[in-house]
Short mmCIF file of C-alpha atoms in Angstrom, two decimals:
data_model
loop_
_atom_site.label_atom_id
_atom_site.label_comp_id
_atom_site.label_asym_id
_atom_site.label_seq_id
_atom_site.Cartn_x
_atom_site.Cartn_y
_atom_site.Cartn_z
CA MET A 1 163.11 111.26 129.03
CA SER A 2 165.49 110.29 126.21
CA GLU A 3 168.87 112.00 125.89
CA ARG A 4 169.52 114.11 122.82
CA LYS A 5 171.93 112.52 120.33
CA PRO A 6 175.36 114.13 120.52
CA SER A 7 176.23 116.30 117.55
CA PRO A 8 178.62 114.69 115.11
CA PHE A 9 179.83 118.16 114.06
CA LYS A 10 182.83 119.68 115.79
CA THR A 11 182.86 123.24 117.14
CA LEU A 12 186.15 124.85 116.18
CA PHE A 13 185.80 128.41 117.51
CA GLU A 14 183.31 130.41 119.49
CA ALA A 15 182.95 134.18 119.87
CA ASP A 16 180.29 136.42 121.42
CA VAL A 17 178.26 136.62 118.27
CA ALA A 18 179.22 133.59 116.14
CA THR A 19 180.21 129.94 116.37
CA LEU A 20 182.40 128.15 113.77
CA ILE A 21 181.44 124.54 113.17
CA GLN A 22 182.95 121.99 110.82
CA ALA A 23 180.29 120.32 108.66
CA ALA A 24 182.61 118.19 106.52
CA ASP A 25 186.10 118.36 105.16
CA ASP A 26 186.72 121.88 103.95
CA VAL A 27 183.09 122.84 104.70
CA TYR A 28 182.29 125.14 107.65
CA GLN A 29 179.16 126.70 109.13
CA ILE A 30 179.36 130.13 110.72
CA ARG A 31 176.31 130.20 112.96
CA PHE A 32 175.34 133.58 114.34
CA LYS A 33 173.68 133.95 117.70
CA ASN A 34 171.43 136.90 116.70
CA ARG A 35 168.88 137.14 113.88
CA ALA A 36 171.36 136.65 111.11
CA ALA A 37 171.21 133.57 108.91
CA ASN A 38 174.01 131.01 108.84
CA ALA A 39 176.97 131.59 106.57
CA TYR A 40 178.93 128.77 104.95
CA LEU A 41 182.53 128.53 103.76
CA VAL A 42 183.41 125.90 101.16
CA ARG A 43 187.14 125.68 100.55
CA GLY A 44 187.71 124.09 97.20
CA SER A 45 190.92 122.97 95.48
CA LYS A 46 190.42 125.54 92.68
CA ARG A 47 188.36 128.30 94.38
CA THR A 48 186.79 129.16 97.70
CA ILE A 49 183.23 130.38 98.09
CA MET A 50 180.85 131.55 100.75
CA ILE A 51 177.12 130.70 100.70
CA ASP A 52 175.22 133.58 102.39
CA VAL A 53 177.05 136.00 104.71
CA GLY A 54 174.59 137.14 107.35
CA LEU A 55 173.82 140.72 108.44
CA SER A 56 176.21 143.57 107.83
CA THR A 57 176.59 144.16 111.60
CA ASN A 58 177.96 140.65 111.97
CA TYR A 59 180.80 141.11 109.46
CA PRO A 60 183.58 141.48 112.13
CA SER A 61 182.50 138.18 113.70
CA LEU A 62 182.37 136.58 110.23
CA VAL A 63 185.92 137.77 109.60
CA ALA A 64 187.07 136.42 112.98
CA CYS A 65 185.73 132.94 112.12
CA LEU A 66 187.41 133.02 108.70
CA ASN A 67 190.69 134.15 110.30
CA HIS A 68 190.53 131.14 112.58
CA LEU A 69 190.76 129.00 109.41
CA GLY A 70 193.56 131.08 107.94
CA ILE A 71 191.14 132.68 105.43
CA THR A 72 190.86 136.38 104.74
CA PRO A 73 187.90 138.01 102.94
CA GLU A 74 190.23 138.70 99.98
CA MET A 75 190.69 134.94 99.53
CA ILE A 76 186.97 134.39 98.87
CA ASP A 77 186.41 133.97 95.11
CA MET A 78 182.61 134.03 95.08
CA VAL A 79 179.70 134.79 97.43
CA VAL A 80 176.53 132.91 96.53
CA LEU A 81 173.31 134.43 97.92
CA SER A 82 170.48 131.95 98.44
CA HIS A 83 167.71 134.58 98.18
CA GLU A 84 167.07 138.24 98.74
CA HIS A 85 166.44 138.50 102.49
CA LEU A 86 168.93 140.75 104.26
CA ASP A 87 169.57 138.35 107.14
CA HIS A 88 171.30 136.23 104.51
CA ILE A 89 172.90 138.90 102.32
CA GLY A 90 173.40 142.06 104.39
CA ALA A 91 177.19 141.73 104.62
CA ALA A 92 177.63 140.99 100.90
CA TYR A 93 178.71 144.51 100.02
CA HIS A 94 181.85 144.05 102.10
CA PHE A 95 183.05 141.60 99.36
CA HIS A 96 182.63 144.09 96.48
CA GLY A 97 185.78 144.30 94.39
CA SER A 98 187.33 141.14 95.81
CA ALA A 99 184.75 138.42 95.11
CA TYR A 100 182.05 137.75 92.51
CA ILE A 101 178.60 138.05 94.00
CA ALA A 102 176.04 135.57 92.61
CA ALA A 103 172.32 135.08 93.08
CA HIS A 104 169.35 133.66 91.14
CA ARG A 105 168.14 136.16 88.52
CA LEU A 106 164.93 136.85 90.37
CA ALA A 107 166.78 137.61 93.59
CA ALA A 108 169.37 139.61 91.69
CA ASN A 109 166.71 141.84 90.22
CA LYS A 110 165.19 142.62 93.65
CA ILE A 111 168.62 143.17 95.24
CA MET A 112 169.94 145.44 92.49
CA LEU A 113 166.72 147.54 92.47
CA ARG A 114 166.86 147.74 96.34
CA ASP A 115 163.37 146.31 96.75
CA ASP A 116 163.25 147.04 100.46
CA PHE A 117 159.89 145.32 100.98
CA SER A 118 161.10 142.03 99.44
CA MET A 119 164.48 142.32 101.14
CA LEU A 120 162.91 142.91 104.61
CA ARG A 121 165.10 145.93 105.24
CA LYS A 122 162.81 147.39 107.89
CA MET A 123 162.60 144.08 109.73
CA PHE A 124 166.40 143.78 110.04
CA ASN A 125 167.20 147.53 110.17
CA GLU A 126 170.02 147.15 107.66
CA PRO A 127 171.84 150.13 106.09
CA ASN A 128 170.63 151.09 102.60
CA VAL A 129 173.87 150.13 100.93
CA PRO A 130 173.84 148.85 97.33
CA ILE A 131 174.67 145.20 96.75
CA ASP A 132 175.88 144.53 93.21
CA ILE A 133 175.18 141.12 91.68
CA ASP A 134 177.86 140.02 89.20
CA ILE A 135 176.52 136.62 88.23
CA TRP A 136 172.83 135.86 87.66
CA LEU A 137 172.26 132.17 88.36
CA GLU A 138 169.70 129.80 86.85
CA GLU A 139 168.48 126.27 87.51
CA GLY A 140 171.07 123.80 86.31
CA ASN A 141 174.16 126.00 86.67
CA LEU A 142 177.18 124.21 88.11
CA ILE A 143 179.60 125.84 90.51
CA ASP A 144 182.81 123.90 90.14
CA LEU A 145 185.30 124.33 93.00
CA GLY A 146 187.55 121.46 91.96
CA ASN A 147 186.85 118.99 94.78
CA PHE A 148 183.28 120.25 95.11
CA ARG A 149 180.65 120.46 92.35
CA LEU A 150 177.60 122.36 93.50
CA ASN A 151 174.48 122.14 91.36
CA VAL A 152 172.14 125.12 91.44
CA MET A 153 168.54 124.12 92.11
CA TYR A 154 165.74 126.65 91.80
CA THR A 155 163.61 125.96 94.91
CA PRO A 156 160.96 128.72 95.26
CA GLY A 157 158.40 128.82 98.06
CA HIS A 158 159.90 130.77 100.91
CA THR A 159 160.29 133.52 98.25
CA SER A 160 160.05 133.35 94.49
CA ALA A 161 163.83 133.57 94.16
CA CYS A 162 165.23 130.83 96.48
CA ILE A 163 167.94 128.48 95.35
CA SER A 164 169.52 125.47 96.96
CA LEU A 165 172.96 124.04 96.20
CA PHE A 166 173.67 120.29 96.08
CA ASP A 167 176.87 118.35 95.79
CA GLN A 168 175.68 114.95 94.59
CA ASP A 169 178.98 113.11 95.19
CA LYS A 170 179.33 114.28 98.79
CA GLY A 171 175.61 114.51 99.60
CA LEU A 172 175.88 118.11 100.81
CA LEU A 173 172.60 120.04 100.62
CA PHE A 174 172.73 123.77 101.18
CA ALA A 175 168.97 124.46 101.46
CA ALA A 176 168.87 127.93 102.99
CA ASP A 177 165.34 128.66 104.25
CA THR A 178 163.64 126.00 102.17
CA LEU A 179 164.42 123.19 104.66
CA MET A 180 165.79 123.34 108.16
CA PRO A 181 166.61 120.64 110.78
CA GLY A 182 163.62 118.88 112.29
CA GLY A 183 161.51 119.75 109.26
CA VAL A 184 161.17 123.37 110.26
CA MET A 185 159.91 125.56 107.42
CA GLY A 186 161.28 129.06 106.76
CA GLY A 187 157.81 130.55 106.22
CA VAL A 188 156.24 131.94 103.09
CA PHE A 189 157.06 135.60 102.43
CA GLY A 190 155.81 138.14 99.92
CA SER A 191 156.49 136.54 96.55
CA GLY A 192 156.53 133.04 98.04
CA SER A 193 153.95 130.31 97.64
CA ILE A 194 153.08 127.30 99.73
CA ALA A 195 152.35 125.24 96.59
CA ASP A 196 155.85 126.13 95.23
CA TYR A 197 157.23 125.29 98.65
CA ILE A 198 155.75 121.77 98.42
CA GLN A 199 157.09 121.25 94.93
CA SER A 200 160.56 122.34 96.03
CA LEU A 201 160.49 120.04 99.01
CA GLU A 202 159.45 117.16 96.77
CA ARG A 203 162.58 117.87 94.71
CA LEU A 204 164.81 117.86 97.75
CA LYS A 205 163.13 114.61 98.94
CA GLY A 206 164.43 112.93 95.77
CA LEU A 207 168.06 113.76 96.47
CA ASN A 208 170.50 111.40 98.14
CA SER A 209 171.51 114.09 100.63
CA LYS A 210 173.58 113.18 103.69
CA ILE A 211 174.12 116.50 105.40
CA LEU A 212 171.68 119.39 105.55
CA LEU A 213 173.26 122.84 105.75
CA SER A 214 170.33 125.19 106.26
CA GLY A 215 169.78 128.91 106.55
CA HIS A 216 169.10 128.81 110.30
CA GLY A 217 169.72 126.40 113.16
CA ARG A 218 172.08 123.47 113.54
CA LEU A 219 173.59 121.15 110.96
CA SER A 220 171.65 117.93 110.38
CA ASP A 221 172.79 114.46 109.43
CA THR A 222 169.18 113.30 108.92
CA PRO A 223 167.99 115.35 105.90
CA GLN A 224 165.64 112.64 104.64
CA ASP A 225 163.71 112.74 107.97
CA ASP A 226 163.79 116.53 107.90
CA VAL A 227 162.23 116.83 104.44
CA ARG A 228 159.58 114.18 105.26
CA ILE A 229 158.41 116.19 108.28
CA ALA A 230 158.56 119.48 106.33
CA LEU A 231 156.30 118.05 103.64
CA GLN A 232 153.74 116.93 106.23
CA ARG A 233 153.76 120.43 107.75
CA SER A 234 153.53 122.22 104.40
CA HIS A 235 150.53 120.12 103.30
CA ALA A 236 148.84 120.97 106.63
CA LEU A 237 149.60 124.67 106.02
CA LEU A 238 148.07 124.42 102.56
CA GLU A 239 144.87 123.05 104.05
CA ASP A 240 144.81 125.70 106.77
CA THR A 241 145.29 128.39 104.09
CA ALA A 242 142.35 127.10 102.10
CA GLN A 243 140.11 127.16 105.21
CA LEU A 244 141.25 130.71 105.95
CA PHE A 245 140.26 131.93 102.48
CA ASP A 246 136.92 130.20 102.75
CA ALA A 247 136.35 131.98 106.04
CA LEU A 248 137.22 135.34 104.44
CA ASP A 249 134.73 134.61 101.59
CA ALA A 250 137.11 135.56 98.83
CA ARG A 251 134.40 136.10 96.22
CA SER A 252 132.67 138.90 98.14
CA ASN A 253 136.03 140.57 98.75
CA PHE A 254 137.20 140.25 95.14
CA GLU A 255 134.75 142.70 93.57
CA PRO A 256 135.75 145.74 95.69
CA ILE A 257 139.40 145.03 94.83
CA MET A 258 138.62 144.95 91.09
CA GLN A 259 136.53 148.12 91.36
CA SER A 260 139.51 149.87 92.89
CA VAL A 261 141.66 148.72 89.98
CA ARG A 262 139.04 150.03 87.50
CA ASP A 263 138.89 153.37 89.29
CA LEU A 264 142.64 153.72 89.16
CA ASN A 265 142.68 152.89 85.47
CA LYS A 266 140.20 155.69 84.79
CA LEU A 267 142.89 158.15 85.85
CA ASP A 268 144.66 157.40 82.59
CA ASP A 269 141.59 158.02 80.39
#
């Protein structure tokens, strides 16, 4: 049995709920030990940002990790939300008034309207607290931190609103739930699409990424292997999905659905 390769990433601090790990110079992963997604701190020469912040209940542990680095929440200039799921964004409201909150426009719309189904509020039992989005991001936006230049990539599939951030010079890929170490996929939820997922992975495959900083799990220094495996798995899932719909005989099920729509429309006549 082969030994697992030692992690090249240094653990700086460990608490009951969270672990602080250095991913690169001035880049840190806050990895929570419960259902919350990873949070990332990027300390730039001009401004400092966080990418995702985890669940609201984890906020004290998040602050403890920041304090270990000599950072207070008031020193964060921007919080970038990768998509609308509350395990990634639940603690964002704690930064209101001190940091700009940014998300892709599709995620921003769901978050601002408190679309509980899309945000998975019931799954994570998060408080129904408004999260205000100050900046609506689009494909091609650049987040310039001085010594980091993060390009916004629209990478739907997990949901319709997912973004990834990529620093081309440093090879840092913040892929949230689109790609995880070992080629693990984040699943296809609600507005997501396996076809969009594949297209997004193909885009990530074309990057010269060196470190994968994902929404869950460990850091990875083999992102090219990770995306190759994820593509194989997503194509297999696409084939399985096609077989499932064949088994359900979609044509025979489609007419009752359309009749229900027609019946509902008659109510307006």
